[in-house]
Amino acid sequence: MLTRSEEDHLKAVFALLQDGESAFTKDIAARLSTKASSVTDMLKKLAEKGFLKHEPYYGAKLTAKGTAHALTLVRKHRLWETFLVERLSFGWDEVHEVAEQLEHISSPKLVDRLDDYLGNPRFDPHGDPIPDRQGKLRVRKTKRLDTCTTGDTVRIAAVSETTDGLLRLLDSKGLRIGSVLTVQELHAFDGSMDVKPKSGAAFSLSKDVSHHLQVESN
Amino acid sequence: MLTRSEEDHLKAVFALLQDGESAFTKDIAARLSTKASSVTDMLKKLAEKGFLKHEPYYGAKLTAKGTAHALTLVRKHRLWETFLVERLSFGWDEVHEVAEQLEHISSPKLVDRLDDYLGNPRFDPHGDPIPDRQGKLRVRKTKRLDTCTTGDTVRIAAVSETTDGLLRLLDSKGLRIGSVLTVQELHAFDGSMDVKPKSGAAFSLSKDVSHHLQVESN
DNA sequence: AAAATAAATTAGGTGAGCCTAATAAACGAT
DNA sequence: ATCGTTTATTAGGCTCACCTAATTTATTTT
């Protein structure tokens, strides 16, 4: 059994590895708002328990066991978010903290029943894929909005950074998962782009925003 | 903010006081499977924080603040049990441990939304009353089955000790909340009684069992 | 390649929440 | 009323998950 803190560290490692390279001590610490030395302690413990490999000074890599456990956490987190939004009418921008607590509830039966109750959803309210019972992640072929070019018409599939600020900004523009929009113009000097939603007036999105929107071709 | 352990101690005190007299150190320790000395520590802390009054050697009494907080815990526990049984098809005898975890999730919004989602139920699957948003407990006038006499026809309203053993025993006899039965004969020598369900053959219930069944007149 | 810088680890300390053992208080029986 | 038993508290110690400060390793700059 893992403690809540151990699970948080495991999830942080998993999340960092998802985004590309190694998970470094300082990045894990930043993500969890703790200090590097605390992270080192934890990495040693998790390595001893067989959830990851810790290469001192070169970060951590997950073992199969660690990946499997991290996926159950992601599964729980996203299922609870789905429950909160779809059944309890929470806004998609206010579910994160609560799901952060709920994901640590330990009851395999509960997770699977919840999954069935929600109709075995494939994606959560942010458009992120929900691992299935076996821990398989179904991925979609998406690209970042900031890699699109003029004329592309795409559907928003996911938001990769779920900060309150970004989520509220999107909400204020009327954007959500599934929104369809066309790229109208690219501004090279600051990376911003003008986009036009299917219905409504065009507006501008900064690079900061478009970088975090995963889209699929329409 | 209270820690999980503090909340567990608070709830134990509340539960003991419900059943009558003072909450003594040893009883709290027994309920939480810890040692008396640990409980003393915790009682001091909770007293300092204003949730209870600790009279050394004479147990603990809750303050208004303590009672209010305990009631929010009871509310959460019973709402989650209701959710698990009514929405996720859990058996009423397998929800306790999970609800024990869920009750510590801290989000007032979540509790109230869940309450609405479930249709503001007044009683949980064990027949115990669910405190409302203001912490008010609606009580029913019930008596224990072992205080009934021959000829009484009553409906099972609640089970006061929710051990797995007792719940399964009831299940095996076909008894549940709402079951109606008639007292047929009392056996003074061991306190057992013969009861006949509305449909089906009569059987015997030990004092141990009838003592924990809260019933209301039919 | 030596020096400066950045990052990670180690060493050592703290508070929370538990424990055991020792002591003190309350209670029940004679 | 005193003795013996039960129960509670205190004293002191342990582990866990954090911290700061010191040290070591890796990387970048010159």
Short mmCIF file of C-alpha atoms (C1' of nucleotides) in Angstrom, two decimals:
data_model
loop_
_atom_site.label_atom_id
_atom_site.label_comp_id
_atom_site.label_asym_id
_atom_site.label_seq_id
_atom_site.Cartn_x
_atom_site.Cartn_y
_atom_site.Cartn_z
CA MET A 1 0.00 0.00 0.00
CA LEU A 2 1.19 3.47 -0.89
CA THR A 3 0.62 6.52 1.24
CA ARG A 4 -1.02 9.55 -0.19
CA SER A 5 2.32 11.31 -0.45
CA GLU A 6 3.93 8.37 -2.19
CA GLU A 7 1.07 8.31 -4.68
CA ASP A 8 1.46 12.03 -5.30
CA HIS A 9 5.13 11.59 -6.07
CA LEU A 10 4.45 8.64 -8.33
CA LYS A 11 1.85 10.60 -10.24
CA ALA A 12 4.20 13.56 -10.62
CA VAL A 13 6.87 11.31 -12.10
CA PHE A 14 4.33 9.77 -14.44
CA ALA A 15 3.05 13.16 -15.58
CA LEU A 16 6.55 14.47 -16.28
CA LEU A 17 7.51 11.38 -18.25
CA GLN A 18 4.34 11.69 -20.32
CA ASP A 19 5.48 15.12 -21.48
CA GLY A 20 8.71 13.76 -22.91
CA GLU A 21 12.00 13.25 -21.14
CA SER A 22 13.20 12.34 -17.67
CA ALA A 23 11.58 13.33 -14.42
CA PHE A 24 14.09 15.43 -12.52
CA THR A 25 14.07 16.03 -8.80
CA LYS A 26 13.53 19.77 -9.09
CA ASP A 27 10.58 19.36 -11.46
CA ILE A 28 8.89 16.88 -9.16
CA ALA A 29 9.48 19.23 -6.24
CA ALA A 30 8.03 22.17 -8.16
CA ARG A 31 4.95 20.16 -9.12
CA LEU A 32 4.29 19.09 -5.55
CA SER A 33 5.33 22.34 -3.88
CA THR A 34 7.92 20.60 -1.76
CA LYS A 35 11.70 20.73 -1.59
CA ALA A 36 14.17 18.76 -3.65
CA SER A 37 15.56 16.97 -0.61
CA SER A 38 12.10 15.68 0.29
CA VAL A 39 11.70 14.37 -3.22
CA THR A 40 15.02 12.53 -3.06
CA ASP A 41 13.84 10.78 0.12
CA MET A 42 10.64 9.76 -1.55
CA LEU A 43 12.28 8.58 -4.75
CA LYS A 44 14.51 6.30 -2.69
CA LYS A 45 11.53 4.87 -0.90
CA LEU A 46 9.53 4.33 -4.08
CA ALA A 47 12.57 2.75 -5.72
CA GLU A 48 12.95 0.34 -2.79
CA LYS A 49 9.30 -0.60 -3.13
CA GLY A 50 9.83 -1.33 -6.80
CA PHE A 51 7.69 1.42 -8.33
CA LEU A 52 10.53 3.23 -10.05
CA LYS A 53 14.21 3.29 -10.81
CA HIS A 54 16.14 6.13 -9.28
CA GLU A 55 19.38 7.05 -11.04
CA PRO A 56 20.96 9.57 -8.68
CA TYR A 57 21.50 12.90 -10.44
CA TYR A 58 19.65 11.64 -13.53
CA GLY A 59 16.06 11.53 -12.39
CA ALA A 60 13.58 8.69 -12.14
CA LYS A 61 12.02 6.22 -14.55
CA LEU A 62 8.94 4.15 -13.77
CA THR A 63 8.95 0.38 -13.62
CA ALA A 64 6.04 -1.58 -15.08
CA LYS A 65 4.61 -1.78 -11.58
CA GLY A 66 4.96 1.97 -11.12
CA THR A 67 3.36 2.74 -14.46
CA ALA A 68 0.47 0.42 -13.68
CA HIS A 69 -0.17 2.09 -10.34
CA ALA A 70 0.12 5.59 -11.79
CA LEU A 71 -2.44 4.63 -14.42
CA THR A 72 -4.92 3.54 -11.75
CA LEU A 73 -4.50 6.97 -10.17
CA VAL A 74 -5.05 8.73 -13.48
CA ARG A 75 -8.06 6.50 -14.09
CA LYS A 76 -9.58 7.37 -10.74
CA HIS A 77 -8.85 11.05 -11.10
CA ARG A 78 -10.48 11.30 -14.51
CA LEU A 79 -13.46 9.16 -13.63
CA TRP A 80 -14.18 11.29 -10.58
CA GLU A 81 -13.83 14.46 -12.65
CA THR A 82 -16.30 13.03 -15.10
CA PHE A 83 -18.69 12.21 -12.27
CA LEU A 84 -18.41 15.68 -10.78
CA VAL A 85 -19.05 17.43 -14.08
CA GLU A 86 -21.63 15.13 -15.64
CA ARG A 87 -23.60 14.10 -12.59
CA LEU A 88 -23.07 16.81 -10.01
CA SER A 89 -23.00 19.76 -12.43
CA PHE A 90 -19.61 21.03 -11.37
CA GLY A 91 -17.88 23.40 -13.80
CA TRP A 92 -14.99 21.71 -15.56
CA ASP A 93 -12.69 24.33 -14.08
CA GLU A 94 -13.55 23.57 -10.45
CA VAL A 95 -13.19 19.80 -10.23
CA HIS A 96 -9.46 19.43 -10.05
CA GLU A 97 -8.84 19.85 -6.31
CA VAL A 98 -11.72 17.64 -5.31
CA ALA A 99 -10.66 14.93 -7.76
CA GLU A 100 -7.18 15.24 -6.30
CA GLN A 101 -8.64 14.07 -3.01
CA LEU A 102 -10.99 11.48 -4.46
CA GLU A 103 -8.30 9.76 -6.51
CA HIS A 104 -6.69 8.46 -3.34
CA ILE A 105 -9.78 6.53 -2.22
CA SER A 106 -8.76 2.92 -2.31
CA SER A 107 -11.44 0.48 -3.46
CA PRO A 108 -11.08 -1.30 -6.80
CA LYS A 109 -14.75 -2.19 -6.68
CA LEU A 110 -15.72 1.45 -6.28
CA VAL A 111 -13.69 2.56 -9.31
CA ASP A 112 -15.08 -0.10 -11.59
CA ARG A 113 -18.65 0.47 -10.45
CA LEU A 114 -18.23 4.20 -10.97
CA ASP A 115 -16.85 3.52 -14.44
CA ASP A 116 -19.91 1.44 -15.33
CA TYR A 117 -22.26 3.97 -13.77
CA LEU A 118 -20.82 6.70 -15.97
CA GLY A 119 -21.13 4.50 -19.05
CA ASN A 120 -17.42 3.66 -19.38
CA PRO A 121 -16.46 7.08 -20.69
CA ARG A 122 -13.34 7.21 -22.87
CA PHE A 123 -12.47 10.84 -22.14
CA ASP A 124 -12.83 13.11 -19.16
CA PRO A 125 -14.36 16.61 -19.20
CA HIS A 126 -11.00 18.10 -20.18
CA GLY A 127 -10.79 15.72 -23.14
CA ASP A 128 -8.06 13.60 -21.58
CA PRO A 129 -8.29 9.86 -22.15
CA ILE A 130 -9.40 7.64 -19.24
CA PRO A 131 -7.34 4.45 -18.80
CA ASP A 132 -9.53 1.35 -18.91
CA ARG A 133 -9.75 -1.41 -16.30
CA GLN A 134 -6.52 -2.91 -17.64
CA GLY A 135 -4.73 0.42 -17.49
CA LYS A 136 -4.75 0.88 -21.27
CA LEU A 137 -4.77 4.47 -22.41
CA ARG A 138 -6.63 5.04 -25.65
CA VAL A 139 -4.94 7.94 -27.39
CA ARG A 140 -6.19 10.12 -30.19
CA LYS A 141 -3.96 11.54 -32.85
CA THR A 142 -4.01 15.19 -31.94
CA LYS A 143 -1.69 18.11 -32.40
CA ARG A 144 -1.23 21.36 -30.56
CA LEU A 145 -3.23 24.28 -31.86
CA ASP A 146 -0.03 26.34 -32.14
CA THR A 147 1.29 23.87 -34.76
CA CYS A 148 -1.66 24.52 -37.07
CA THR A 149 -1.57 26.84 -40.06
CA THR A 150 -3.92 29.31 -41.66
CA GLY A 151 -7.08 27.69 -42.97
CA ASP A 152 -6.99 24.62 -40.71
CA THR A 153 -10.35 23.76 -39.22
CA VAL A 154 -10.02 21.71 -36.06
CA ARG A 155 -11.93 20.47 -33.01
CA ILE A 156 -10.61 21.07 -29.51
CA ALA A 157 -9.83 17.63 -28.07
CA ALA A 158 -8.07 18.40 -24.83
CA VAL A 159 -6.54 21.09 -22.66
CA SER A 160 -3.07 20.08 -21.57
CA GLU A 161 -2.59 22.53 -18.72
CA THR A 162 -5.60 22.64 -16.49
CA THR A 163 -4.91 25.76 -14.47
CA ASP A 164 -7.95 27.64 -13.27
CA GLY A 165 -6.82 30.69 -15.18
CA LEU A 166 -6.63 28.97 -18.54
CA LEU A 167 -9.90 27.12 -18.04
CA ARG A 168 -11.75 30.30 -17.18
CA LEU A 169 -10.23 32.15 -20.10
CA LEU A 170 -11.49 29.48 -22.48
CA ASP A 171 -14.88 29.53 -20.84
CA SER A 172 -15.11 33.29 -21.30
CA LYS A 173 -14.39 32.88 -25.03
CA GLY A 174 -17.10 30.23 -25.27
CA LEU A 175 -14.57 27.50 -25.97
CA ARG A 176 -14.89 23.96 -24.61
CA ILE A 177 -13.97 20.39 -25.50
CA GLY A 178 -15.55 19.71 -28.88
CA SER A 179 -15.58 23.34 -30.02
CA VAL A 180 -14.75 23.66 -33.71
CA LEU A 181 -12.71 26.57 -35.01
CA THR A 182 -10.77 27.73 -38.03
CA VAL A 183 -7.32 29.32 -37.99
CA GLN A 184 -7.55 32.69 -39.71
CA GLU A 185 -4.18 34.30 -39.32
CA LEU A 186 -0.84 33.69 -37.67
CA HIS A 187 1.22 36.48 -36.15
CA ALA A 188 4.84 35.46 -36.25
CA PHE A 189 6.13 38.22 -34.01
CA ASP A 190 4.44 36.99 -30.83
CA GLY A 191 3.12 33.57 -31.84
CA SER A 192 -0.50 34.58 -31.36
CA MET A 193 -3.19 33.49 -33.81
CA ASP A 194 -6.63 34.67 -34.84
CA VAL A 195 -9.27 31.97 -34.82
CA LYS A 196 -12.94 31.94 -35.73
CA PRO A 197 -15.35 29.62 -33.96
CA LYS A 198 -17.99 27.89 -36.07
CA SER A 199 -20.54 30.43 -34.94
CA GLY A 200 -19.57 33.83 -33.65
CA ALA A 201 -16.90 36.42 -34.21
CA ALA A 202 -13.19 35.75 -34.57
CA PHE A 203 -10.78 36.57 -31.76
CA SER A 204 -7.12 36.23 -30.93
CA LEU A 205 -5.40 33.56 -28.84
CA SER A 206 -1.93 34.07 -27.41
CA LYS A 207 0.79 31.48 -27.95
CA ASP A 208 0.47 30.66 -24.23
CA VAL A 209 -3.07 29.52 -24.85
CA SER A 210 -2.78 27.86 -28.25
CA HIS A 211 0.21 25.89 -27.02
CA HIS A 212 -1.95 24.11 -24.47
CA LEU A 213 -4.87 23.24 -26.73
CA GLN A 214 -4.80 19.78 -28.25
CA VAL A 215 -6.89 19.64 -31.41
CA GLU A 216 -7.91 17.04 -33.97
CA SER A 217 -8.66 17.63 -37.61
CA ASN A 218 -12.28 18.16 -38.32
CA MET B 1 -8.87 22.22 9.47
CA LEU B 2 -8.89 18.86 11.18
CA THR B 3 -6.68 15.97 10.17
CA ARG B 4 -8.18 12.64 9.35
CA SER B 5 -7.14 11.25 12.71
CA GLU B 6 -8.64 14.18 14.57
CA GLU B 7 -11.89 13.69 12.69
CA ASP B 8 -11.89 10.00 13.54
CA HIS B 9 -11.50 10.79 17.23
CA LEU B 10 -14.21 13.41 17.09
CA LYS B 11 -16.59 11.01 15.43
CA ALA B 12 -15.84 8.32 17.99
CA VAL B 13 -16.67 10.71 20.83
CA PHE B 14 -19.87 11.74 19.09
CA ALA B 15 -20.92 8.14 18.50
CA LEU B 16 -20.32 7.18 22.12
CA LEU B 17 -22.24 10.16 23.45
CA GLN B 18 -25.16 9.31 21.17
CA ASP B 19 -25.48 5.96 22.90
CA GLY B 20 -25.96 7.57 26.29
CA GLU B 21 -23.33 8.66 28.77
CA SER B 22 -19.77 9.95 28.69
CA ALA B 23 -17.13 9.05 26.15
CA PHE B 24 -14.28 7.41 28.06
CA THR B 25 -10.73 7.13 26.88
CA LYS B 26 -10.72 3.35 26.72
CA ASP B 27 -13.93 3.22 24.69
CA ILE B 28 -12.60 5.69 22.18
CA ALA B 29 -9.37 3.70 21.96
CA ALA B 30 -11.27 0.45 21.43
CA ARG B 31 -13.40 2.00 18.70
CA LEU B 32 -10.36 3.32 16.84
CA SER B 33 -8.07 0.37 17.54
CA THR B 34 -5.46 2.58 19.15
CA LYS B 35 -4.09 2.86 22.66
CA ALA B 36 -5.50 4.91 25.51
CA SER B 37 -2.40 7.10 25.68
CA SER B 38 -2.79 8.08 22.03
CA VAL B 39 -6.39 9.02 22.70
CA THR B 40 -5.41 11.21 25.64
CA ASP B 41 -3.01 13.11 23.36
CA MET B 42 -5.71 13.60 20.79
CA LEU B 43 -8.34 14.67 23.29
CA LYS B 44 -5.98 17.36 24.54
CA LYS B 45 -5.43 18.60 21.04
CA LEU B 46 -9.11 18.63 20.15
CA ALA B 47 -9.87 20.38 23.44
CA GLU B 48 -7.29 23.06 22.63
CA LYS B 49 -8.87 23.56 19.24
CA GLY B 50 -12.26 24.01 20.89
CA PHE B 51 -14.04 20.93 19.59
CA LEU B 52 -14.53 19.29 22.96
CA LYS B 53 -14.08 19.57 26.71
CA HIS B 54 -11.68 17.09 28.22
CA GLU B 55 -12.23 16.40 31.92
CA PRO B 56 -9.21 14.27 32.84
CA TYR B 57 -10.33 10.88 34.18
CA TYR B 58 -13.96 11.66 33.32
CA GLY B 59 -13.98 11.48 29.55
CA ALA B 60 -14.90 14.04 26.94
CA LYS B 61 -17.95 16.11 26.05
CA LEU B 62 -18.45 17.87 22.75
CA THR B 63 -18.76 21.63 22.40
CA ALA B 64 -21.28 23.11 19.99
CA LYS B 65 -18.47 23.47 17.48
CA GLY B 66 -17.48 19.83 17.97
CA THR B 67 -21.02 18.59 17.60
CA ALA B 68 -21.49 20.62 14.44
CA HIS B 69 -18.35 19.20 12.89
CA ALA B 70 -19.21 15.65 13.91
CA LEU B 71 -22.59 16.07 12.28
CA THR B 72 -21.00 17.09 8.99
CA LEU B 73 -18.98 13.89 9.14
CA VAL B 74 -22.06 11.79 9.85
CA ARG B 75 -23.85 13.57 7.04
CA LYS B 76 -21.07 12.85 4.58
CA HIS B 77 -20.73 9.25 5.69
CA ARG B 78 -24.42 8.51 5.30
CA LEU B 79 -24.79 10.35 2.01
CA TRP B 80 -21.89 8.41 0.53
CA GLU B 81 -23.35 5.14 1.81
CA THR B 82 -26.61 6.05 0.15
CA PHE B 83 -24.80 6.83 -3.09
CA LEU B 84 -22.89 3.56 -3.01
CA VAL B 85 -25.99 1.45 -2.39
CA GLU B 86 -28.55 3.27 -4.51
CA ARG B 87 -26.42 4.35 -7.45
CA LEU B 88 -23.49 1.95 -7.56
CA SER B 89 -25.40 -1.16 -6.44
CA PHE B 90 -23.17 -1.93 -3.49
CA GLY B 91 -24.61 -4.28 -0.86
CA TRP B 92 -25.57 -2.44 2.28
CA ASP B 93 -23.14 -4.63 4.20
CA GLU B 94 -20.08 -3.65 2.13
CA VAL B 95 -20.22 0.13 2.08
CA HIS B 96 -18.91 0.98 5.50
CA GLU B 97 -15.14 0.96 4.90
CA VAL B 98 -15.39 2.90 1.66
CA ALA B 99 -17.68 5.49 3.23
CA GLU B 100 -15.17 5.73 6.06
CA GLN B 101 -12.67 7.01 3.50
CA LEU B 102 -15.09 9.15 1.54
CA GLU B 103 -16.38 11.00 4.61
CA HIS B 104 -13.03 12.76 4.97
CA ILE B 105 -13.19 14.39 1.54
CA SER B 106 -13.38 18.07 2.22
CA SER B 107 -15.61 20.07 -0.12
CA PRO B 108 -18.86 21.58 1.14
CA LYS B 109 -20.00 22.02 -2.43
CA LEU B 110 -19.51 18.35 -3.15
CA VAL B 111 -21.59 17.24 -0.17
CA ASP B 112 -24.48 19.51 -0.97
CA ARG B 113 -24.47 18.61 -4.66
CA LEU B 114 -24.40 14.93 -3.76
CA ASP B 115 -27.30 15.46 -1.38
CA ASP B 116 -29.35 17.07 -4.16
CA TYR B 117 -28.30 14.43 -6.66
CA LEU B 118 -29.61 11.71 -4.35
CA GLY B 119 -32.88 13.59 -3.84
CA ASN B 120 -32.13 14.80 -0.31
CA PRO B 121 -32.64 11.43 1.31
CA ARG B 122 -33.68 11.47 4.96
CA PHE B 123 -32.31 8.05 5.85
CA ASP B 124 -29.32 6.02 4.74
CA PRO B 125 -29.42 2.37 3.63
CA HIS B 126 -29.10 1.20 7.23
CA GLY B 127 -32.10 3.32 8.18
CA ASP B 128 -30.04 5.88 10.06
CA PRO B 129 -31.10 9.52 9.70
CA ILE B 130 -28.97 11.84 7.53
CA PRO B 131 -28.30 15.28 9.07
CA ASP B 132 -29.45 18.08 6.78
CA ARG B 133 -27.38 21.02 5.50
CA GLN B 134 -27.81 22.77 8.85
CA GLY B 135 -26.73 19.67 10.76
CA LYS B 136 -30.22 18.89 12.02
CA LEU B 137 -30.88 15.23 12.69
CA ARG B 138 -34.43 14.14 12.00
CA VAL B 139 -35.18 11.32 14.39
CA ARG B 140 -37.93 8.73 14.30
CA LYS B 141 -39.56 7.33 17.40
CA THR B 142 -38.20 3.82 17.38
CA LYS B 143 -37.50 1.20 20.02
CA ARG B 144 -35.18 -1.76 20.14
CA LEU B 145 -36.64 -5.06 18.99
CA ASP B 146 -35.61 -6.68 22.27
CA THR B 147 -37.98 -4.33 24.14
CA CYS B 148 -40.99 -5.60 22.18
CA THR B 149 -43.46 -8.16 23.51
CA THR B 150 -45.39 -11.08 22.07
CA GLY B 151 -47.84 -10.06 19.39
CA ASP B 152 -46.09 -6.80 18.42
CA THR B 153 -45.88 -6.26 14.68
CA VAL B 154 -43.09 -3.89 13.74
CA ARG B 155 -41.01 -2.62 10.84
CA ILE B 156 -37.22 -2.65 10.95
CA ALA B 157 -36.11 0.96 10.88
CA ALA B 158 -32.39 0.78 11.53
CA VAL B 159 -29.50 -1.46 12.50
CA SER B 160 -27.51 0.13 15.30
CA GLU B 161 -24.34 -1.93 15.06
CA THR B 162 -23.18 -2.25 11.52
CA THR B 163 -20.64 -5.05 11.78
CA ASP B 164 -20.23 -7.18 8.70
CA GLY B 165 -21.24 -10.23 10.72
CA LEU B 166 -24.57 -8.83 11.83
CA LEU B 167 -25.41 -7.41 8.42
CA ARG B 168 -24.74 -10.71 6.73
CA LEU B 169 -26.75 -12.62 9.28
CA LEU B 170 -29.75 -10.38 8.62
CA ASP B 171 -29.27 -10.75 4.91
CA SER B 172 -29.28 -14.53 5.22
CA LYS B 173 -32.60 -14.39 7.10
CA GLY B 174 -34.07 -12.19 4.38
CA LEU B 175 -34.27 -9.20 6.72
CA ARG B 176 -33.58 -5.63 5.61
CA ILE B 177 -34.63 -2.07 6.42
CA GLY B 178 -38.39 -1.97 5.98
CA SER B 179 -38.96 -5.66 6.69
CA VAL B 180 -42.11 -6.23 8.73
CA LEU B 181 -42.27 -8.95 11.37
CA THR B 182 -44.36 -10.13 14.29
CA VAL B 183 -42.99 -11.20 17.66
CA GLN B 184 -44.25 -14.72 18.37
CA GLU B 185 -42.58 -15.83 21.56
CA LEU B 186 -40.06 -14.57 24.09
CA HIS B 187 -37.60 -16.89 25.79
CA ALA B 188 -36.70 -15.40 29.13
CA PHE B 189 -33.81 -17.71 29.85
CA ASP B 190 -31.51 -16.41 27.10
CA GLY B 191 -33.35 -13.34 25.86
CA SER B 192 -33.89 -14.79 22.40
CA MET B 193 -37.18 -14.32 20.58
CA ASP B 194 -39.09 -16.06 17.82
CA VAL B 195 -40.25 -13.77 15.05
CA LYS B 196 -42.30 -14.34 11.92
CA PRO B 197 -41.72 -12.22 8.83
CA LYS B 198 -44.77 -11.10 6.88
CA SER B 199 -44.16 -13.86 4.37
CA GLY B 200 -42.19 -16.94 5.23
CA ALA B 201 -41.51 -19.18 8.16
CA ALA B 202 -40.77 -18.01 11.71
CA PHE B 203 -37.26 -18.20 13.10
CA SER B 204 -35.36 -17.28 16.21
CA LEU B 205 -33.22 -14.20 16.85
CA SER B 206 -30.69 -14.08 19.70
CA LYS B 207 -30.70 -11.21 22.17
CA ASP B 208 -27.44 -10.07 20.56
CA VAL B 209 -29.28 -9.52 17.34
CA SER B 210 -32.62 -8.17 18.55
CA HIS B 211 -30.79 -5.69 20.77
CA HIS B 212 -29.34 -3.99 17.72
CA LEU B 213 -32.48 -3.76 15.64
CA GLN B 214 -34.36 -0.47 15.87
CA VAL B 215 -38.00 -0.96 14.93
CA GLU B 216 -41.07 1.23 14.58
CA SER B 217 -44.65 0.18 15.18
CA ASN B 218 -46.41 -0.93 12.07
"C1'" DA C 1 40.75 22.27 -18.02
"C1'" DA C 2 39.57 25.31 -14.26
"C1'" DA C 3 36.20 28.05 -12.33
"C1'" DA C 4 31.48 29.23 -11.75
"C1'" DT C 5 26.91 27.75 -11.53
"C1'" DA C 6 23.04 24.66 -11.12
"C1'" DA C 7 21.08 20.67 -9.27
"C1'" DA C 8 20.94 16.57 -6.27
"C1'" DT C 9 22.13 14.31 -2.36
"C1'" DT C 10 23.33 13.75 2.45
"C1'" DA C 11 23.20 15.13 7.24
"C1'" DG C 12 20.69 16.47 10.80
"C1'" DG C 13 16.44 18.52 12.86
"C1'" DT C 14 11.18 19.16 13.61
"C1'" DG C 15 6.26 18.05 14.56
"C1'" DA C 16 2.49 14.77 14.14
"C1'" DG C 17 0.71 10.62 15.52
"C1'" DC C 18 1.45 6.69 17.15
"C1'" DC C 19 3.68 3.29 20.69
"C1'" DT C 20 5.36 1.03 25.56
"C1'" DA C 21 6.33 1.52 30.32
"C1'" DA C 22 5.84 3.94 34.46
"C1'" DT C 23 2.99 6.51 37.45
"C1'" DA C 24 -1.28 8.41 39.24
"C1'" DA C 25 -6.11 8.64 39.94
"C1'" DA C 26 -10.71 6.56 40.55
"C1'" DC C 27 -13.52 2.77 41.88
"C1'" DG C 28 -15.33 -1.70 43.91
"C1'" DA C 29 -15.01 -5.09 47.36
"C1'" DT C 30 -14.13 -6.44 51.52
"C1'" DA D 1 -11.17 2.97 55.14
"C1'" DT D 2 -7.82 0.42 52.86
"C1'" DC D 3 -6.45 -2.83 49.24
"C1'" DG D 4 -6.51 -4.33 44.67
"C1'" DT D 5 -8.12 -3.54 40.17
"C1'" DT D 6 -9.26 -0.82 36.44
"C1'" DT D 7 -8.54 3.18 33.82
"C1'" DA D 8 -6.10 7.55 32.63
"C1'" DT D 9 -2.30 10.28 32.29
"C1'" DT D 10 2.55 11.31 31.81
"C1'" DA D 11 7.19 10.38 30.21
"C1'" DG D 12 9.98 9.07 26.77
"C1'" DG D 13 10.85 6.87 22.22
"C1'" DC D 14 9.84 5.64 17.35
"C1'" DT D 15 8.67 6.48 12.34
"C1'" DC D 16 7.08 9.30 8.64
"C1'" DA D 17 7.17 13.13 5.87
"C1'" DC D 18 8.65 17.14 5.72
"C1'" DC D 19 12.34 21.02 6.40
"C1'" DT D 20 17.26 23.81 6.19
"C1'" DA D 21 22.09 23.79 5.61
"C1'" DA D 22 26.14 21.63 4.06
"C1'" DT D 23 28.23 18.88 0.65
"C1'" DT D 24 28.83 16.53 -3.60
"C1'" DT D 25 28.10 15.86 -8.47
"C1'" DA D 26 27.09 17.52 -13.03
"C1'" DT D 27 27.05 21.12 -16.37
"C1'" DT D 28 28.21 25.42 -18.46
"C1'" DT D 29 31.23 29.22 -19.18
"C1'" DT D 30 35.46 31.25 -19.98
#
